[in-house]
Amino acid sequence: MSYLHQLEPGQAVDLAQMPTQGKRLYDGDKETAVAEFEALREELIELQNRFYAEGKRKLLIVFQAMDAGGKDGAIRSILRGVNPQGVRVYPFKVPSKEDLDHDFLWRIHKVVPGKGMIGVFNRSHYEDVLVVRVHNIVPEAVWRPRYEQINQFEKLLTDTGTTILKFYLHISADEQKKRFQARLDDPSKHWKFAVEDIEKRKFWDDYMAAYEEMLARCTTPWSPWRVIPADQKWYRDLAITRDIVTTLNQLNPQYPPPADDLSQVVIN
Ligand code: ATP
Ligand code: MG
C-alpha cells in the first residue's frame, strides 16, 4: 500500500492547492470508509500488542494542526481499544519556566517513546517554528536554525530505533469557523474554546506560511510529513490509521520467544 499523503523531500508545499476534503479522494461513501476504518482499528490493536510484546523498537506519532483541526478527536477515535499500557499521549502546551530555561527540544526529548512503546504528540517541537514564529516569541535568528536542529534530532531518534510518523491535519478556514461556532453553541464544548483562538485565527495566512515552510524543510528521507485532508473526520481517521497500520505491518513486530523452555511445563 502506498502512502497517499506523504510528502517527498524537496517537494514545494502549497497548502492552498492541497485538498482539505478527503471525500474527493475516496471511491466509497462514508459508510464504507467507516467500515474500513473499523477493520484497520482492529488490526492496529493486534499490531500494537505485538509491538509492545516484542519490546525492541519505538514508534512516535506527531500531530500538528490549526486550532480545532481535530488532533484530540483523531487521537481519541484511532487509539480506542489499544492497550493503554503501551501508549503514551503527550499534549504540549505553552512551555513552563523550567522548559524555557533549556533548549526547545529538552522537554520533548524527555518523553520520546522507549522500547515497545508508541508515543503520541498532540502538538510537538514544531510549535517552536509555528506559534513561536507567527507571534514573534523569539527572533528569527533563533527560530530559523530550528528546522535543521529538528531534522538532526529526528535523525538521532530514527538512527536509534524510532520510526516517526508526522501528520498535519489540514482543515480549511471555513471548517475551522464551523467548528469554533459548534464549540460556542454547545456548553459542553466551552472548555475547549479560548478567546485567544479567535485572535490566532486572524493570523491564518501567517500560520499557513509557517506550516508550508516547516512541512517542506522538515520532510526528510528519515522523517517525512503527511498532509491529511481533515475537514471530514471519517476520512481523516481512515487515512491516518491506514498509514499507522501499514507502517506497523512493515515493521512486522514479533512475539518474543519464551524465556524458558515451556515444552515440559505441567500445571498441577
Ligand atoms: P485544543 O485544540 O483542544 O484547544 P490545544 O492543543 O490548543 O487543544 P490548549 O491548552 O488550548 O491546547 O493550547 C495549548 C497552546 O500552547 C497552544 O496555543 C499552542 O500554540 C501553545 N504552545 C505549545 N507549544 C508552545 C511553544 N513551544 N511555545 C509557545 N506556545 C506553545
Ligand atoms: Mg486550544
Short mmCIF file of C-alpha atoms and ligand atoms in Angstrom, two decimals:
data_model
loop_
_atom_site.label_atom_id
_atom_site.label_comp_id
_atom_site.label_asym_id
_atom_site.label_seq_id
_atom_site.Cartn_x
_atom_site.Cartn_y
_atom_site.Cartn_z
CA MET A 1 0.00 0.00 0.00
CA SER A 2 1.46 3.38 -0.91
CA TYR A 3 1.35 6.44 1.27
CA LEU A 4 -1.12 8.74 -0.43
CA HIS A 5 -0.49 11.84 1.68
CA GLN A 6 3.22 11.60 2.36
CA LEU A 7 5.41 14.46 1.14
CA GLU A 8 8.64 13.90 -0.76
CA PRO A 9 11.88 15.51 0.42
CA GLY A 10 12.48 18.67 -1.57
CA GLN A 11 8.83 18.98 -2.57
CA ALA A 12 7.46 22.53 -2.54
CA VAL A 13 4.33 22.80 -0.40
CA ASP A 14 1.39 25.00 -1.34
CA LEU A 15 -1.35 24.27 1.16
CA ALA A 16 -4.00 26.23 -0.73
CA GLN A 17 -3.57 23.68 -3.53
CA MET A 18 -3.77 20.65 -1.27
CA PRO A 19 -7.16 19.10 -0.50
CA THR A 20 -8.84 19.54 2.86
CA GLN A 21 -11.70 17.33 1.65
CA GLY A 22 -10.95 13.64 1.67
CA LYS A 23 -14.19 12.62 0.05
CA ARG A 24 -12.91 13.59 -3.37
CA LEU A 25 -10.03 11.16 -2.95
CA TYR A 26 -12.10 8.27 -1.72
CA ASP A 27 -14.00 5.95 -4.01
CA GLY A 28 -16.54 4.71 -1.48
CA ASP A 29 -19.04 6.57 0.65
CA LYS A 30 -18.79 7.47 4.30
CA GLU A 31 -20.28 4.16 5.42
CA THR A 32 -17.68 2.13 3.51
CA ALA A 33 -14.93 4.31 4.91
CA VAL A 34 -16.15 3.81 8.46
CA ALA A 35 -16.27 0.04 7.96
CA GLU A 36 -12.75 0.09 6.53
CA PHE A 37 -11.58 2.21 9.43
CA GLU A 38 -13.09 -0.18 11.98
CA ALA A 39 -11.30 -3.13 10.35
CA LEU A 40 -8.00 -1.23 10.38
CA ARG A 41 -8.52 -0.30 14.00
CA GLU A 42 -8.83 -4.00 14.91
CA GLU A 43 -5.62 -4.63 13.02
CA LEU A 44 -3.93 -1.78 14.86
CA ILE A 45 -4.91 -3.29 18.22
CA GLU A 46 -3.32 -6.61 17.24
CA LEU A 47 -0.18 -4.97 15.81
CA GLN A 48 0.30 -2.78 18.87
CA ASN A 49 0.02 -5.86 21.06
CA ARG A 50 2.88 -7.49 19.14
CA PHE A 51 4.90 -4.28 19.06
CA TYR A 52 4.65 -3.96 22.83
CA ALA A 53 5.42 -7.66 23.40
CA GLU A 54 8.47 -7.51 21.14
CA GLY A 55 9.73 -4.54 23.14
CA LYS A 56 12.54 -3.59 20.79
CA ARG A 57 11.50 -0.70 18.64
CA LYS A 58 9.70 2.59 19.15
CA LEU A 59 7.01 4.46 17.26
CA LEU A 60 6.49 8.20 17.55
CA ILE A 61 3.32 9.73 16.08
CA VAL A 62 3.23 13.52 15.82
CA PHE A 63 0.05 15.55 15.29
CA GLN A 64 0.03 19.20 14.31
CA ALA A 65 -2.97 21.26 13.21
CA MET A 66 -4.61 24.63 13.49
CA ASP A 67 -6.96 25.08 16.45
CA ALA A 68 -9.99 22.81 16.08
CA GLY A 69 -8.05 20.85 13.48
CA GLY A 70 -9.09 17.58 15.09
CA LYS A 71 -5.97 16.37 16.88
CA ASP A 72 -7.88 15.40 20.02
CA GLY A 73 -10.66 13.72 18.06
CA ALA A 74 -8.26 11.76 15.87
CA ILE A 75 -6.29 10.51 18.87
CA ARG A 76 -9.48 9.52 20.66
CA SER A 77 -11.03 7.56 17.81
CA ILE A 78 -7.90 5.96 16.34
CA LEU A 79 -6.44 4.71 19.61
CA ARG A 80 -9.73 3.49 21.05
CA GLY A 81 -9.26 -0.07 22.27
CA VAL A 82 -5.47 -0.08 22.06
CA ASN A 83 -3.78 -1.38 25.23
CA PRO A 84 -3.16 1.87 27.15
CA GLN A 85 -0.09 0.35 28.82
CA GLY A 86 1.82 0.55 25.55
CA VAL A 87 0.81 4.05 24.51
CA ARG A 88 1.62 7.47 25.96
CA VAL A 89 -0.09 10.61 24.72
CA TYR A 90 1.61 13.94 25.42
CA PRO A 91 -0.20 17.22 24.83
CA PHE A 92 2.34 20.04 24.56
CA LYS A 93 1.11 23.31 26.00
CA VAL A 94 2.82 26.68 26.49
CA PRO A 95 6.30 25.84 27.84
CA SER A 96 6.93 26.24 31.58
CA LYS A 97 9.61 28.47 33.06
CA GLU A 98 11.78 25.39 33.51
CA ASP A 99 11.22 24.34 29.88
CA LEU A 100 12.24 27.80 28.72
CA ASP A 101 15.41 27.65 30.79
CA HIS A 102 16.53 24.85 28.47
CA ASP A 103 16.83 24.34 24.73
CA PHE A 104 13.47 23.85 22.96
CA LEU A 105 13.99 20.12 22.48
CA TRP A 106 14.66 19.38 26.15
CA ARG A 107 11.03 18.90 27.14
CA ILE A 108 10.45 16.85 24.00
CA HIS A 109 13.42 14.51 24.24
CA LYS A 110 12.49 13.55 27.82
CA VAL A 111 9.23 11.97 26.67
CA VAL A 112 10.07 10.25 23.38
CA PRO A 113 8.89 6.62 23.40
CA GLY A 114 11.02 3.86 24.86
CA LYS A 115 11.30 0.31 23.54
CA GLY A 116 7.99 -1.30 22.62
CA MET A 117 6.12 1.94 23.15
CA ILE A 118 4.01 4.15 20.92
CA GLY A 119 4.37 7.83 21.80
CA VAL A 120 1.76 10.28 20.54
CA PHE A 121 2.49 14.01 20.49
CA ASN A 122 -0.55 16.30 20.48
CA ARG A 123 1.41 19.35 19.29
CA SER A 124 5.15 18.99 19.48
CA HIS A 125 8.57 20.56 18.94
CA TYR A 126 7.06 22.00 15.75
CA GLU A 127 5.26 24.65 17.80
CA ASP A 128 8.70 26.21 18.10
CA VAL A 129 8.68 27.05 14.39
CA LEU A 130 4.91 27.75 14.19
CA VAL A 131 3.25 29.73 17.01
CA VAL A 132 6.68 30.99 18.04
CA ARG A 133 7.40 32.26 14.55
CA VAL A 134 3.98 33.73 13.80
CA HIS A 135 3.82 35.67 17.07
CA ASN A 136 7.49 36.63 17.19
CA ILE A 137 8.01 34.97 20.54
CA VAL A 138 11.70 34.71 19.71
CA PRO A 139 13.62 36.46 16.91
CA GLU A 140 14.06 34.81 13.51
CA ALA A 141 17.75 34.28 14.22
CA VAL A 142 16.62 31.89 16.95
CA TRP A 143 13.76 30.04 15.24
CA ARG A 144 15.21 29.71 11.74
CA PRO A 145 18.05 27.32 12.71
CA ARG A 146 15.45 25.12 14.39
CA TYR A 147 14.39 23.44 11.13
CA GLU A 148 17.84 21.93 10.86
CA GLN A 149 18.02 21.24 14.60
CA ILE A 150 14.73 19.37 14.38
CA ASN A 151 15.93 17.35 11.38
CA GLN A 152 19.07 16.35 13.25
CA PHE A 153 17.10 15.49 16.38
CA GLU A 154 14.73 13.30 14.37
CA LYS A 155 17.76 11.69 12.68
CA LEU A 156 19.08 10.76 16.09
CA LEU A 157 15.74 9.21 17.01
CA THR A 158 15.38 7.24 13.78
CA ASP A 159 19.03 6.10 13.92
CA THR A 160 18.33 4.66 17.34
CA GLY A 161 15.28 2.56 16.56
CA THR A 162 12.40 5.02 16.40
CA THR A 163 10.01 5.24 13.48
CA ILE A 164 8.40 8.68 13.20
CA LEU A 165 5.01 9.36 11.61
CA LYS A 166 4.11 13.04 11.34
CA PHE A 167 0.58 14.10 10.48
CA TYR A 168 -0.51 17.62 9.66
CA LEU A 169 -4.32 17.72 9.79
CA HIS A 170 -5.25 20.08 7.00
CA ILE A 171 -8.56 21.90 7.53
CA SER A 172 -9.98 24.88 5.65
CA ALA A 173 -10.58 28.24 7.29
CA ASP A 174 -14.32 27.68 6.73
CA GLU A 175 -14.22 24.37 8.56
CA GLN A 176 -12.40 25.96 11.48
CA LYS A 177 -15.10 28.63 11.66
CA LYS A 178 -17.83 25.94 11.75
CA ARG A 179 -16.07 24.04 14.49
CA PHE A 180 -15.50 27.17 16.59
CA GLN A 181 -19.19 28.00 16.22
CA ALA A 182 -20.14 24.46 17.28
CA ARG A 183 -17.95 24.87 20.36
CA LEU A 184 -19.63 28.18 21.16
CA ASP A 185 -23.10 26.71 20.71
CA ASP A 186 -22.51 23.70 22.93
CA PRO A 187 -21.87 24.39 26.63
CA SER A 188 -20.15 21.01 26.98
CA LYS A 189 -17.55 22.24 24.49
CA HIS A 190 -16.92 25.65 26.08
CA TRP A 191 -13.89 24.34 27.94
CA LYS A 192 -12.28 23.79 24.55
CA PHE A 193 -12.80 27.35 23.50
CA ALA A 194 -10.28 30.07 24.21
CA VAL A 195 -10.88 33.66 23.15
CA GLU A 196 -7.22 33.51 22.14
CA ASP A 197 -8.25 31.03 19.40
CA ILE A 198 -10.17 33.85 17.69
CA GLU A 199 -7.07 36.03 17.89
CA LYS A 200 -4.93 33.31 16.36
CA ARG A 201 -7.45 32.84 13.56
CA LYS A 202 -6.68 36.37 12.38
CA PHE A 203 -3.19 35.13 11.62
CA TRP A 204 -4.43 32.27 9.40
CA ASP A 205 -2.29 33.23 6.40
CA ASP A 206 0.82 33.65 8.52
CA TYR A 207 0.19 30.23 10.03
CA MET A 208 -0.23 28.69 6.59
CA ALA A 209 3.10 30.21 5.51
CA ALA A 210 4.78 28.88 8.65
CA TYR A 211 3.24 25.43 8.11
CA GLU A 212 4.31 25.37 4.48
CA GLU A 213 7.90 26.15 5.32
CA MET A 214 8.14 23.62 8.12
CA LEU A 215 6.43 20.89 6.06
CA ALA A 216 8.91 21.49 3.25
CA ARG A 217 12.04 21.90 5.36
CA CYS A 218 11.32 19.10 7.81
CA THR A 219 10.31 16.45 5.30
CA THR A 220 13.45 14.35 5.30
CA PRO A 221 14.08 10.85 3.97
CA TRP A 222 14.05 9.62 7.56
CA SER A 223 11.02 11.58 8.74
CA PRO A 224 8.59 12.89 6.11
CA TRP A 225 5.40 14.83 6.83
CA ARG A 226 1.93 13.71 5.78
CA VAL A 227 -0.74 16.26 4.90
CA ILE A 228 -4.10 14.71 5.77
CA PRO A 229 -7.32 16.19 4.37
CA ALA A 230 -9.14 16.71 7.66
CA ASP A 231 -12.42 18.56 7.02
CA GLN A 232 -14.20 15.20 7.17
CA LYS A 233 -13.45 13.35 10.33
CA TRP A 234 -14.22 9.94 8.82
CA TYR A 235 -11.69 10.44 6.06
CA ARG A 236 -9.08 11.86 8.44
CA ASP A 237 -9.32 8.86 10.78
CA LEU A 238 -9.20 6.38 7.92
CA ALA A 239 -6.19 8.00 6.24
CA ILE A 240 -4.18 8.22 9.45
CA THR A 241 -4.99 4.71 10.61
CA ARG A 242 -4.12 3.32 7.20
CA ASP A 243 -0.62 4.81 7.44
CA ILE A 244 -0.05 3.67 11.02
CA VAL A 245 -1.17 0.12 10.21
CA THR A 246 0.91 0.00 7.02
CA THR A 247 3.96 1.20 8.93
CA LEU A 248 3.49 -1.31 11.74
CA ASN A 249 2.99 -4.10 9.19
CA GLN A 250 6.28 -3.13 7.57
CA LEU A 251 7.99 -3.22 10.96
CA ASN A 252 6.39 -6.64 11.39
CA PRO A 253 6.85 -6.97 15.16
CA GLN A 254 7.21 -10.49 16.53
CA TYR A 255 6.17 -12.01 19.82
CA PRO A 256 9.42 -12.83 21.63
CA PRO A 257 10.31 -16.48 22.23
CA PRO A 258 9.55 -17.66 25.77
CA ALA A 259 12.33 -17.00 28.29
CA ASP A 260 12.18 -20.60 29.48
CA ASP A 261 11.66 -23.95 27.80
CA LEU A 262 7.91 -24.40 28.19
CA SER A 263 7.63 -27.76 26.43
CA GLN A 264 7.86 -29.80 29.65
CA VAL A 265 5.83 -27.47 31.84
CA VAL A 266 2.91 -29.13 33.57
CA ILE A 267 0.43 -27.11 35.60
CA ASN A 268 -0.93 -29.11 38.53
P1 ATP B 1 -7.42 22.33 21.69
O1 ATP B 1 -7.10 22.17 20.23
O2 ATP B 1 -8.38 21.30 22.18
O3 ATP B 1 -7.76 23.73 22.05
P2 ATP B 1 -4.73 22.78 22.40
O4 ATP B 1 -3.65 21.86 21.96
O5 ATP B 1 -4.95 24.01 21.62
O6 ATP B 1 -6.07 21.97 22.47
P3 ATP B 1 -4.55 24.49 24.61
O7 ATP B 1 -4.26 24.30 26.03
O8 ATP B 1 -5.79 25.18 24.17
O9 ATP B 1 -4.44 23.08 23.90
O10 ATP B 1 -3.35 25.31 23.94
C1 ATP B 1 -2.04 24.97 24.02
C2 ATP B 1 -1.31 26.19 23.50
O11 ATP B 1 0.07 26.04 23.76
C3 ATP B 1 -1.47 26.38 22.01
O12 ATP B 1 -1.96 27.66 21.75
C4 ATP B 1 -0.05 26.23 21.49
O13 ATP B 1 0.21 27.04 20.38
C5 ATP B 1 0.77 26.63 22.70
N1 ATP B 1 2.13 26.11 22.65
C6 ATP B 1 2.51 24.83 22.54
N2 ATP B 1 3.85 24.75 22.45
C7 ATP B 1 4.32 26.01 22.51
C8 ATP B 1 5.61 26.59 22.45
N3 ATP B 1 6.70 25.84 22.31
N4 ATP B 1 5.72 27.92 22.57
C9 ATP B 1 4.62 28.68 22.70
N5 ATP B 1 3.37 28.22 22.74
C10 ATP B 1 3.22 26.89 22.65
MG MG B 2 -6.56 25.43 22.08
#
